[in-house]
Coordinates of C-alpha atoms in Angstrom, one line a residue:
Chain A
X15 CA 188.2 -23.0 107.6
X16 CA 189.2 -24.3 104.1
X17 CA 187.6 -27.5 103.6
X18 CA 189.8 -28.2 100.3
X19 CA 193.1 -27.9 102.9
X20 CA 191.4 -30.6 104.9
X21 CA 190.5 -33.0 102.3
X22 CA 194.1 -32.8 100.7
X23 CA 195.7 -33.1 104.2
X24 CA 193.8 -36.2 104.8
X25 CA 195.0 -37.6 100.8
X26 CA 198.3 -37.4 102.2
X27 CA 197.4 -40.6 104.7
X28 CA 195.0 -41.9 102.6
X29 CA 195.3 -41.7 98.6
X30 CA 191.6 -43.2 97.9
X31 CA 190.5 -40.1 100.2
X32 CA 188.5 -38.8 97.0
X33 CA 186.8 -42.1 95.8
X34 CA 185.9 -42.9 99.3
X35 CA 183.9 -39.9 99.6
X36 CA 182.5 -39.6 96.8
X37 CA 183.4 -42.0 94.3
X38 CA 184.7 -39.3 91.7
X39 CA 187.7 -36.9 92.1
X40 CA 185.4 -34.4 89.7
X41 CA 182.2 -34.8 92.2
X42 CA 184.2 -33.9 95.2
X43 CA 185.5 -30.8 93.6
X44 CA 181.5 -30.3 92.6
X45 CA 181.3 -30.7 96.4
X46 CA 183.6 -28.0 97.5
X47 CA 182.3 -25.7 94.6
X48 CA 179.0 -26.2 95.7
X49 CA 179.8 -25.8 99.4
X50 CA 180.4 -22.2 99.1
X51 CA 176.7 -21.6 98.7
X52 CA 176.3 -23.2 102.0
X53 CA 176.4 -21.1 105.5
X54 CA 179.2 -21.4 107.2
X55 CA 176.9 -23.5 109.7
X56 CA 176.1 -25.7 107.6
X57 CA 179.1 -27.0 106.4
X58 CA 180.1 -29.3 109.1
X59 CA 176.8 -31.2 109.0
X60 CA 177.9 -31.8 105.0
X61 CA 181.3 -32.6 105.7
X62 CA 180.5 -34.8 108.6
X63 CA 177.9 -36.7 106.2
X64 CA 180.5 -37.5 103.7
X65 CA 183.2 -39.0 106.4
X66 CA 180.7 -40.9 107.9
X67 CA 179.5 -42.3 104.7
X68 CA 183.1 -43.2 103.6
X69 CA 184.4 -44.1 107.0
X70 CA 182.0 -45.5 109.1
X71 CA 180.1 -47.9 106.0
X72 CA 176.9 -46.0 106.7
X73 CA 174.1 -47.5 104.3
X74 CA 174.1 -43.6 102.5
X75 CA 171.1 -44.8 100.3
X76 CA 169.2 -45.3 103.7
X77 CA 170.2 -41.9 105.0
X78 CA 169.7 -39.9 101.4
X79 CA 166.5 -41.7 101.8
X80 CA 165.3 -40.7 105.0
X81 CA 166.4 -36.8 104.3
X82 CA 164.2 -36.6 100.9
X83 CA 161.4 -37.9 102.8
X84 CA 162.4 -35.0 105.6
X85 CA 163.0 -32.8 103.0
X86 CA 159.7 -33.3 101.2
X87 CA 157.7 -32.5 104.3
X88 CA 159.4 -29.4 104.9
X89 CA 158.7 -28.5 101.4
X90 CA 154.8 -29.0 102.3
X91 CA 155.3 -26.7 105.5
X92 CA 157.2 -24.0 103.9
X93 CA 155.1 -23.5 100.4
X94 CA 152.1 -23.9 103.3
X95 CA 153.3 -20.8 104.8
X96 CA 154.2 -18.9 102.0
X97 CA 150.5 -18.9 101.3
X98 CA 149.8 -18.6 104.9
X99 CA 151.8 -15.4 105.7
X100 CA 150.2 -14.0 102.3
X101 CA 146.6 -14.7 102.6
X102 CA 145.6 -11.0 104.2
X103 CA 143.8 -13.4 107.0
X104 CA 146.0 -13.4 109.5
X105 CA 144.4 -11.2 112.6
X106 CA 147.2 -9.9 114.1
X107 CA 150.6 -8.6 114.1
X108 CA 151.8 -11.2 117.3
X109 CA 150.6 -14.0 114.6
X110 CA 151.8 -13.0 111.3
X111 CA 155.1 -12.4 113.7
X112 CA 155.1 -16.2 114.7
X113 CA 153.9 -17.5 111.3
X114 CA 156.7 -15.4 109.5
X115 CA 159.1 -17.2 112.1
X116 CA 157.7 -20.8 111.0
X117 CA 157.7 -20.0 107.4
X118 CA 161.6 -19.0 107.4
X119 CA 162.4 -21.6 109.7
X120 CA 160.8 -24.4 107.0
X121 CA 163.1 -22.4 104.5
X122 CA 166.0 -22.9 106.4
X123 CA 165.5 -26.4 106.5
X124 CA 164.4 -26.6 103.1
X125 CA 167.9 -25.0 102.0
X126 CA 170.0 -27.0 104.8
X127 CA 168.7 -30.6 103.4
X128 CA 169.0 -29.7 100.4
X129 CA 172.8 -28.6 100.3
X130 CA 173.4 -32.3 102.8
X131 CA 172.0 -34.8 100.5
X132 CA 173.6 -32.9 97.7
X133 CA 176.8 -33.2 99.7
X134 CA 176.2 -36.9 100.1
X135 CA 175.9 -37.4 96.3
X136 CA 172.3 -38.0 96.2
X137 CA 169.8 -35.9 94.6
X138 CA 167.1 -33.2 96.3
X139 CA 163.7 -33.8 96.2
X140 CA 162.5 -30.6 94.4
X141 CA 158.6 -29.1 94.5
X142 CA 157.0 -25.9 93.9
X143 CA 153.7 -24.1 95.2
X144 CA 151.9 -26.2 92.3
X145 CA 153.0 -29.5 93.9
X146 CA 150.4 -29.0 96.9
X147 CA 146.9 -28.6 97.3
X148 CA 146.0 -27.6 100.9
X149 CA 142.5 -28.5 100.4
X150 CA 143.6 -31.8 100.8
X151 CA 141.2 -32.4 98.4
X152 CA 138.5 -30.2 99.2
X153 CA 138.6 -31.4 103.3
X154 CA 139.7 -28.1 104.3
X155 CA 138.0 -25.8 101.2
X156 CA 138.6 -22.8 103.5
X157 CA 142.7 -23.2 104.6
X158 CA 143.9 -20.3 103.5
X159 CA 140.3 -18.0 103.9
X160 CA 139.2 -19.0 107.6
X161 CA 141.4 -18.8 109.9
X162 CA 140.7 -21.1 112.3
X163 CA 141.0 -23.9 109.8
X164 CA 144.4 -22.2 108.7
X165 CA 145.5 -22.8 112.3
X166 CA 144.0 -26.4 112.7
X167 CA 145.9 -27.3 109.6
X168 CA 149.2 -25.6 110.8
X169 CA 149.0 -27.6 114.2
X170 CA 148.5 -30.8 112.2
X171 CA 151.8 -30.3 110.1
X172 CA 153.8 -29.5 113.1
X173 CA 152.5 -32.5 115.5
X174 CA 153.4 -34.5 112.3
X175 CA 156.4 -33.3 111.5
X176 CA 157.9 -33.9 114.9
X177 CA 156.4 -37.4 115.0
X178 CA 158.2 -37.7 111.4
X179 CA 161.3 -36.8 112.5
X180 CA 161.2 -39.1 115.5
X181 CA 160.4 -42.0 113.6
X182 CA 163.5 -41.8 111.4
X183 CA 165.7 -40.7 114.1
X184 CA 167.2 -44.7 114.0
X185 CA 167.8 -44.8 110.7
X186 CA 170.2 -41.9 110.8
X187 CA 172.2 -43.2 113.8
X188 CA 175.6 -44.3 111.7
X189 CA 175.8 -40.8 111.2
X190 CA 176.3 -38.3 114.3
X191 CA 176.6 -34.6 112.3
X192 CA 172.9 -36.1 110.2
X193 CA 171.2 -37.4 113.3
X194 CA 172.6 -34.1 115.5
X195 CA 170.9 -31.7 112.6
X196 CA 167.7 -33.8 112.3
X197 CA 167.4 -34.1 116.2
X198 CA 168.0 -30.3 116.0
X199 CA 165.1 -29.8 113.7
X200 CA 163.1 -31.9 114.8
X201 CA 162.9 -30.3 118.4
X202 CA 162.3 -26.8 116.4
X203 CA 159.1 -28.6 115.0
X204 CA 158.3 -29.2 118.3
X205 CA 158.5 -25.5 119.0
X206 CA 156.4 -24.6 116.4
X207 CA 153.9 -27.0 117.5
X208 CA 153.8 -26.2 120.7
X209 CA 153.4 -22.4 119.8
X210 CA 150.7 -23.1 117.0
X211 CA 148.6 -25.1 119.8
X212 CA 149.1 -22.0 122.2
X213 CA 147.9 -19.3 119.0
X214 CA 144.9 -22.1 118.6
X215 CA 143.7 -22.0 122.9
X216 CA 143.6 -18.5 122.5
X217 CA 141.6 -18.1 118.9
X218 CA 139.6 -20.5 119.9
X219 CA 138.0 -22.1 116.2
X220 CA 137.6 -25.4 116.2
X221 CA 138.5 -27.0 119.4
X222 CA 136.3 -29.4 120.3
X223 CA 134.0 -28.7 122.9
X224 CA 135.3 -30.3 126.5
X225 CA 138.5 -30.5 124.9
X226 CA 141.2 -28.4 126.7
X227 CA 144.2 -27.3 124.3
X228 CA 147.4 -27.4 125.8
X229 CA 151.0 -27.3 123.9
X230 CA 151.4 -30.5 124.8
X231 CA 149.4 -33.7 123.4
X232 CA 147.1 -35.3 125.5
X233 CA 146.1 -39.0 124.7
X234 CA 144.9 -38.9 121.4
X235 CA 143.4 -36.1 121.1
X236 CA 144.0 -34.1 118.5
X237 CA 142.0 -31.0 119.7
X238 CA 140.9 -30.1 116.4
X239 CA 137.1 -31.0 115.4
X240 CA 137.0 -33.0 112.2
X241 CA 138.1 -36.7 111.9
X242 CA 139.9 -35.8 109.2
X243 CA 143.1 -35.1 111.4
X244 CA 142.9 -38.3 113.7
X245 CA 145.4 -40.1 112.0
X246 CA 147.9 -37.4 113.2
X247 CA 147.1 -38.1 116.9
X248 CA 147.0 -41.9 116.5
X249 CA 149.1 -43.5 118.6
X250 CA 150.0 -40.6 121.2
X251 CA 148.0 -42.0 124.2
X252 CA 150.7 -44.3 124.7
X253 CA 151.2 -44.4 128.5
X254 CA 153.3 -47.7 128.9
X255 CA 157.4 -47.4 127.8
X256 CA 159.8 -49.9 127.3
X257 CA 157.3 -51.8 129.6
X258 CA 157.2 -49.3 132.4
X259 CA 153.4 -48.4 133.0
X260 CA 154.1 -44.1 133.8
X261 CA 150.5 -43.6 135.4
X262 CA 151.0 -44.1 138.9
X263 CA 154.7 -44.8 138.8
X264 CA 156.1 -45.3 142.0
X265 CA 153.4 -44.3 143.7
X266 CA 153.3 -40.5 142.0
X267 CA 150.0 -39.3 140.9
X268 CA 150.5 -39.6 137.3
X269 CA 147.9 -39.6 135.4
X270 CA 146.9 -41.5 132.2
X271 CA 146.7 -37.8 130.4
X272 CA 149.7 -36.7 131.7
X273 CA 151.9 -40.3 130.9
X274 CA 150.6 -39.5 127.2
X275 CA 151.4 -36.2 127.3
X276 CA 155.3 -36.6 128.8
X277 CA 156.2 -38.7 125.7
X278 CA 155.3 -37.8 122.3
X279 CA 155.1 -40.6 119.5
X280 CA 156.8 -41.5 116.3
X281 CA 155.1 -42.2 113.3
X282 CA 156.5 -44.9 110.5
X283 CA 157.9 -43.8 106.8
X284 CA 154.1 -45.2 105.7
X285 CA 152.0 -43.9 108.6
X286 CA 153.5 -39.9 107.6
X287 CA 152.7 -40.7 103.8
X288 CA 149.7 -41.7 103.9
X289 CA 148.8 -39.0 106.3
X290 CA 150.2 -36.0 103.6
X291 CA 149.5 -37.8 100.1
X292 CA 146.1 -35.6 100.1
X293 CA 148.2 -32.7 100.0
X294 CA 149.8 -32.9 96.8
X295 CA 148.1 -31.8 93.8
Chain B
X9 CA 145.8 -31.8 131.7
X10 CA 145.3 -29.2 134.6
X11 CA 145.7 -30.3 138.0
X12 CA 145.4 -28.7 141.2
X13 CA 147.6 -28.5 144.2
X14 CA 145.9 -30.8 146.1
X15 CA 147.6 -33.6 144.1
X16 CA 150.4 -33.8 146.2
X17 CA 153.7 -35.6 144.9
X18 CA 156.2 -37.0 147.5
X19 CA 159.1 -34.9 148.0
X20 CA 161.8 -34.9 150.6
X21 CA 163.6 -31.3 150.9
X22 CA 167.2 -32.2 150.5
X23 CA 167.1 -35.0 148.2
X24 CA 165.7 -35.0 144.7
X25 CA 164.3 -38.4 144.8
X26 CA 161.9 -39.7 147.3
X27 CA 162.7 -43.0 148.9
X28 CA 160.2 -44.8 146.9
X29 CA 159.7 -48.5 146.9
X30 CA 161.5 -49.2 143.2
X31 CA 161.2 -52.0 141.2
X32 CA 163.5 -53.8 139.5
X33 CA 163.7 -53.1 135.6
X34 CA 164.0 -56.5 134.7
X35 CA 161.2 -57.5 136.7
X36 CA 158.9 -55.6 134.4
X37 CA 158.2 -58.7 132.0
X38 CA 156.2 -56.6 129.3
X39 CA 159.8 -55.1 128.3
X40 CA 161.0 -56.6 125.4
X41 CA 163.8 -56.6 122.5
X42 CA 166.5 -53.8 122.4
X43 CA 166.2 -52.5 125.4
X44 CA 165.9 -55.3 127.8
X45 CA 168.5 -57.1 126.3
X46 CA 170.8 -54.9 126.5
X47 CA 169.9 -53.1 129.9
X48 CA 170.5 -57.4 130.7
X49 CA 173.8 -57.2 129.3
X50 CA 175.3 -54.2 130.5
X51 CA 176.4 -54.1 133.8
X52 CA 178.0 -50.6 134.8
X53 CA 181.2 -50.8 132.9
X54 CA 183.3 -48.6 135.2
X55 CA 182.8 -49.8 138.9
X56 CA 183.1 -46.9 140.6
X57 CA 186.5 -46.2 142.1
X58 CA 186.5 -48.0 145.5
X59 CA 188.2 -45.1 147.6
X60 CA 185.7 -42.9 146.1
X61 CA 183.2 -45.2 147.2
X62 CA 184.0 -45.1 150.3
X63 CA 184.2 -41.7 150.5
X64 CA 180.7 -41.0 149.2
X65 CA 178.9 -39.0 151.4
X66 CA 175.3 -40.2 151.6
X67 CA 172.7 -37.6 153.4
X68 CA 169.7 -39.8 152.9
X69 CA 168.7 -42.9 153.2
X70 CA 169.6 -46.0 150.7
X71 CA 170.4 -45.6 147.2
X72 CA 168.5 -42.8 146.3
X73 CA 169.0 -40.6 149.4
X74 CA 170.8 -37.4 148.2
X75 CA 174.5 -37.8 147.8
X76 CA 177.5 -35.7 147.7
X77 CA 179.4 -37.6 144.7
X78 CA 177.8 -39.6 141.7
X79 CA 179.2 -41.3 139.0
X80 CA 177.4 -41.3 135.7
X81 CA 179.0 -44.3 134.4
X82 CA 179.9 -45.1 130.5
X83 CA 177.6 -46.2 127.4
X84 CA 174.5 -46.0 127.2
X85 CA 173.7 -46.5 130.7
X86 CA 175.5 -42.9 131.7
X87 CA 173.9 -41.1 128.9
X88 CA 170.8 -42.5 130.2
X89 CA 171.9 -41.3 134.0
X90 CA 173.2 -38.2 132.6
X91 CA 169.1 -37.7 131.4
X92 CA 168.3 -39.1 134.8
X93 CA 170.6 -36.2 136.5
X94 CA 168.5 -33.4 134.3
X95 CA 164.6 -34.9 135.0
X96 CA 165.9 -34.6 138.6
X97 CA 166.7 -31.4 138.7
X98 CA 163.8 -30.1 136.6
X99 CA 161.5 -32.2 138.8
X100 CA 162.5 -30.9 141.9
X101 CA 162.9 -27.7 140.6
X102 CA 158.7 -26.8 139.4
X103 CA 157.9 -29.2 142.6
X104 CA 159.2 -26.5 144.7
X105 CA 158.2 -24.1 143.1
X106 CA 154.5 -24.9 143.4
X107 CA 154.8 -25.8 147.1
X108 CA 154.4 -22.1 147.5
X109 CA 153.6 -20.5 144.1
X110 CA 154.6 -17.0 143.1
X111 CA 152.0 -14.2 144.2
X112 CA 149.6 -13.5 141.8
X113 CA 150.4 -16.8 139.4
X114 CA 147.2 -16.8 136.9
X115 CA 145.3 -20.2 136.4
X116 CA 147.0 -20.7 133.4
X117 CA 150.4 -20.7 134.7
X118 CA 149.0 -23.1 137.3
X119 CA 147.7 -25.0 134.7
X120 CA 150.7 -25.1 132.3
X121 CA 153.6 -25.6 135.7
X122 CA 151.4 -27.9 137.0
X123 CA 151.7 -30.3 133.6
X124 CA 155.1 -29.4 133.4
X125 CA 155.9 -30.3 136.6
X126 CA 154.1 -33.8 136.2
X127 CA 156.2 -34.1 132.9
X128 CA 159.4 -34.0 134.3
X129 CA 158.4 -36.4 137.2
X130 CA 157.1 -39.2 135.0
X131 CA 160.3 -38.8 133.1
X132 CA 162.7 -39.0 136.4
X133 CA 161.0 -41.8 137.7
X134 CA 160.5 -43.8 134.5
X135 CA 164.5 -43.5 134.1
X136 CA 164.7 -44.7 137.2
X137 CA 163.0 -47.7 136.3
X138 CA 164.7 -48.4 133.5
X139 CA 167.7 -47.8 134.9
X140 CA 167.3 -50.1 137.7
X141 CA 170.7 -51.2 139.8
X142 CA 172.4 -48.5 137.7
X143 CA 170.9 -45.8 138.3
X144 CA 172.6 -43.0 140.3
X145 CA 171.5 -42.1 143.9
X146 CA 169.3 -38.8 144.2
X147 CA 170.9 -35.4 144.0
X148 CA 171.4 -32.8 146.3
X149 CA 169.9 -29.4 144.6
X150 CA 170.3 -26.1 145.4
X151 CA 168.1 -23.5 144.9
X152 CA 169.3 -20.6 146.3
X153 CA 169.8 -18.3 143.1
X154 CA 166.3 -18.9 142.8
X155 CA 163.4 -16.6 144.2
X156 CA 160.7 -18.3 144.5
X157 CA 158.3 -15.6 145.2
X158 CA 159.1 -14.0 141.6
X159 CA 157.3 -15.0 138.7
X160 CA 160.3 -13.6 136.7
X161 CA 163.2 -15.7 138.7
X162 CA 160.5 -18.3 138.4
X163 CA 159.4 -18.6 134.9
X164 CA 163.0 -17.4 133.8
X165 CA 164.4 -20.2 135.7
X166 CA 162.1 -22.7 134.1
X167 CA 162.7 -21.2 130.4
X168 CA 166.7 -21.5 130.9
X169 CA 166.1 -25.5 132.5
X170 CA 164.1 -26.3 129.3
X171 CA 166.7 -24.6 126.5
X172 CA 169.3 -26.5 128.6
X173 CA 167.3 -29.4 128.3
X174 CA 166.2 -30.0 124.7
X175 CA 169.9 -29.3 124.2
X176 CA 171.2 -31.9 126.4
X177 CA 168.7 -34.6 124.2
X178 CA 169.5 -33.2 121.2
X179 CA 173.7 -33.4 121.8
X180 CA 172.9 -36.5 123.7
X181 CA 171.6 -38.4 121.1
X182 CA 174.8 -38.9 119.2
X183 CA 176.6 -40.5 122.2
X184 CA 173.7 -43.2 122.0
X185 CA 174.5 -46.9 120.7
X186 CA 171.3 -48.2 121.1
X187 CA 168.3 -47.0 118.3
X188 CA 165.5 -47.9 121.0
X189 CA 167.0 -45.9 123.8
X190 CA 167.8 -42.9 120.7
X191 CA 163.8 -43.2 120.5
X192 CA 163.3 -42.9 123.8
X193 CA 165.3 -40.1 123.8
X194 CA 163.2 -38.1 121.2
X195 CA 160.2 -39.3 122.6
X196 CA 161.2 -36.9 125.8
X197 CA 162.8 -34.4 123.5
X198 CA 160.0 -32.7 121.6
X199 CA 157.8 -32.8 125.1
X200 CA 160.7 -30.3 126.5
X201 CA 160.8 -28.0 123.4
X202 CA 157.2 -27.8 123.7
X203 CA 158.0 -27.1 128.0
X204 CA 160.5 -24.6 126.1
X205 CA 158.4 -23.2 123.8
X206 CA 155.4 -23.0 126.2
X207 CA 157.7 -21.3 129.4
X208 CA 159.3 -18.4 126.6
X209 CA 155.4 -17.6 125.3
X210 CA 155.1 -17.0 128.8
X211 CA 157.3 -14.9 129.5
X212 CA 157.2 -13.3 126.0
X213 CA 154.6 -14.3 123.7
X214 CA 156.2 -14.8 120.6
X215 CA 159.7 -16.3 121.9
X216 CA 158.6 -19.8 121.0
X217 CA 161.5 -19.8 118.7
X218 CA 163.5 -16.8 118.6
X219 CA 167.1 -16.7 117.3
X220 CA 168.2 -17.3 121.1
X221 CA 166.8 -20.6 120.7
X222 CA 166.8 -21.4 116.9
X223 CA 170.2 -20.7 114.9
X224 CA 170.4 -19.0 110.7
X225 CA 169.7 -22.6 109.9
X226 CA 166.6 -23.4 111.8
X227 CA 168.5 -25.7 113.5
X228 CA 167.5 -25.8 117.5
X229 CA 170.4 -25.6 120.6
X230 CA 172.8 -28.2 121.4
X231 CA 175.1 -28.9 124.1
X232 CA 177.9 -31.5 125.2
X233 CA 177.3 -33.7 128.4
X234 CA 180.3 -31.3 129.9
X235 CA 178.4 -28.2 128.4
X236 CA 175.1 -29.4 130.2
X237 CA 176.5 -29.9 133.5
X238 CA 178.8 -26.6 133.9
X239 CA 175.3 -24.9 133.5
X240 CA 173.3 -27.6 136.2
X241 CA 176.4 -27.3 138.5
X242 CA 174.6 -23.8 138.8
X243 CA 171.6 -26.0 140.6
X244 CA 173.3 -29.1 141.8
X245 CA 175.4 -29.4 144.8
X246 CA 175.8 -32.9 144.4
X247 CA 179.1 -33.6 142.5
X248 CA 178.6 -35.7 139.2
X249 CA 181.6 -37.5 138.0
X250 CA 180.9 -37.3 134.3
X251 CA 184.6 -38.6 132.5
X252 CA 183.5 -42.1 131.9
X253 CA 180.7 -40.6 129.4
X254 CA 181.2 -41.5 126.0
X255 CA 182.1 -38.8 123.3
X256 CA 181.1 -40.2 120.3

């Protein structure tokens, strides 16, 4: 596909084709230089964001907004398993396989929100290994030298992530290619979470005593034992939607823990920031 | 949460949906804001066709016996029956399945199917709920590719129900108009990738997120309405009249 051939074809019915998208005639040309860095896959996800920006009046500040703030927590998750993969504590080959999966996964996401809020004129959030301290300010001294807390940590990025993601799914909705990606991401968080829960059961470090893991969340729990995580799970014991009380419903033996457990939670903007502002250095 | 089998969920063989007593959605007076209002507002755009009415063969009783012909509807209200259509079938589908579990299923399996399974019900009936007067009638499944005795038919099935699934949401999402029923939306998402995620470990431990699931740009499956329903056909005798759904 040659995107320059569509943009031109499209001048043809619409002169201001170029200021529309991106305000400049040179910026758009920086656009379709800089798309050829950009997978193949990726490209319709850019182009889509510009047309919607200059077609359908989306508030692009809002939406450039939202993926820096998506693109800043994938920058904590991928530099989190850079160190992760590296530490020589990983036990076995089945985990440093599924951790190695994560890691590029964050990349990929690193490098695909990147290239759209470039695409949409904005500018990347940009951080290094030396932005982060996965202490969290000496809560978790032993991240990346006992494994269990390495795990517990993991889990609590992911669970977040996904609720991250969910919370800014509305905000992206002028723009179907940007809400189809982040949707699409933010069901791959939920992958990872899921799986990092499952690598957690079977280690077994600290899960609470009483407290059965599962992939999925049950009430509030957060399955990991420090308090220090509890902000994560805050929320997720929701059991009433959109007014419709799911334990019982219709006479099915719902449960309280399973109603939680069926829907998972968003968090706000504030509630993720406050929740990963101990993690930068 | 675990459960065992002697929790027994209502089910009726041909018809997805058990004829429950149903409230109305409106009557639920907690419900407030976006989605009341507009679930208020929104009668079924598209009556249904009147000869096709009439033509509609229902096997079971009242509106939610199983029928031979639905129609999803338009707006938000047939992406939301559309959802509806998929939490029946995957409902029915691990209910039967743990009527008579595979030989030799390990407690863990129980456990997991046995959430799972409670999952997808609280999501069928809580669209039915909301949904109200417009939701479709109950759907006739079939099961018949399925062997039920076979962990792998069994757990493969389940695996290829959530993919299809978390790809249905995450196409889905786009056709939405309303932000609080997008929420919704992703509130059920992520609980299927982690059914997904949960079901492939299962099968293959490690398969969380393999590149059958997750593309060269980390980006997870996704699937048209018309996609979605060419594979649930596979499941589904019922037919679902899907061409009022929107595309955009």
């Amino acid at each position: 596909m040659n995107f320059s051939n569509i943009i031109e074809e499209i001048e043809k019915v619409d002169p201001e084709v170029y200021e529309k998208l991106n305000g400049r005639r040179s910026a758009m040309k920086n656009f379709l230089n800089f798309s050829g860095k950009v997978t193949a896959a990726a490209l319709p996800v850019a182009i889509g964001g510009m047309f919607n920006k200059a077609y359908a009046g989306s508030p692009t500040s809002t939406i450039t907004d939202v993926l820096n703030f998506a693109l800043t927590l994938e920058y904590i998750e991928w530099e989190f398993y850079k160190q992760v993969v590296a530490s020589g504590i990983i036990p076995s080959a089945a985990a440093i396989g599924a951790l190695t999966t994560i890691r590029d996964h964050e990349a990929e996401h690193v490098a695909l929100l990147t290239s759209v809020i470039t695409s949409l004129g904005a500018t990347p959030v940009y951080f290094t290994a030396a932005s982060f301290d996965y202490t969290a300010k000496g809560t978790f001294p032993t991240v990346f030298t006992d494994y269990g807390v390495l795990l517990a940590v993991a889990q609590t990025f992911e669970d977040t992530g996904v609720r991250a993601y969910k919370g800014q799914a509305g905000n992206l909705i002028s723009s179907n290619e940007i809400l189809r990606a982040a949707l699409q991401i933010h069901s791959v968080e939920a992958r990872h979470a899921a799986h990092v829960r499952e690598m957690r059961r079977r280690y077994g470090a600290l899960v609470p005593p009483g407290v059965l893991l599962q992939p999925w969340i049950t009430l509030n729990q957060s399955g990991i034992a420090t308090p220090a995580v509890d902000a994560s799970y805050a929320g997720e014991e929701l059991t009433n939607q959109a007014g419709v009380n799911v334990v019982g419903i219709n006479g099915f033996a719902i449960t309280a823990e399973d109603a939680s457990e069926a829907f998972d939670e968003p968090l706000t903007k504030e509630q993720v920031v406050s929740i990963v502002t101990p993690f930068f250095a | 949460m675990p459960h065992d089998l002697s929790k027994e969920v209502p089910l009726i063989q041909t018809s997805v949906e058990a004829a429950m007593p149903r409230r109305k959605f409106l009557a639920y007076a907690g419900l407030s804001a976006g989605a009341l209002l507009f679930a208020a507002s929104c009668k079924k755009e598209t009556s249904q066709d009147p000869s096709l009415t009439s033509n509609v063969n229902s096997l079971g009783g009242g509106k939610d016996g199983g029928k031979a012909v639905v129609s999803l509807g338009s707006g938000d209200i047939g992406i939301l029956n559309y959802a509806y259509a998929l939490e029946q079938l995957e409902a029915a589908f691990y209910t039967r399945a743990l009527q008579t579990p595979y030989a030799g299923i390990s407690d863990k399996e129980m456990e997991y199917l046995s959430d799972v399974r409670d999952h997808e019900i609280a999501h069928r009936e809580w669209f039915k709920n909301v949904l109200g007067d417009d939701r479709i009638g109950g759907l006739i499944v079939n099961f018949s590719s399925i062997n039920f005795d076979s962990r792998d038919s069994v757990l493969g099935t389940a695996k290829a129900l959530e993919d299809v699934g978390v790809s249905a949401y995450n196409g889905a999402g786009e056709l939405l108009q309303s932000a609080t029923y997008l929420l919704f939306a992703g509130k059920i998402v992520s609980v299927e990738a982690r059914h997904a995620a949960a079901l492939r470990d299962m099968l293959n431990y490690g398969s969380f997120a393999d590149s059958t699931a997750v593309d060269m740009n980390g980006l997870d499956l996704v699937r048209t309405p018309a996609e979605v329903l060419a594979i649930a056909s596979g499941f589904i005798s019922t037919k679902i009249i899907s061409k009022d759904l929107p595309t955009s």
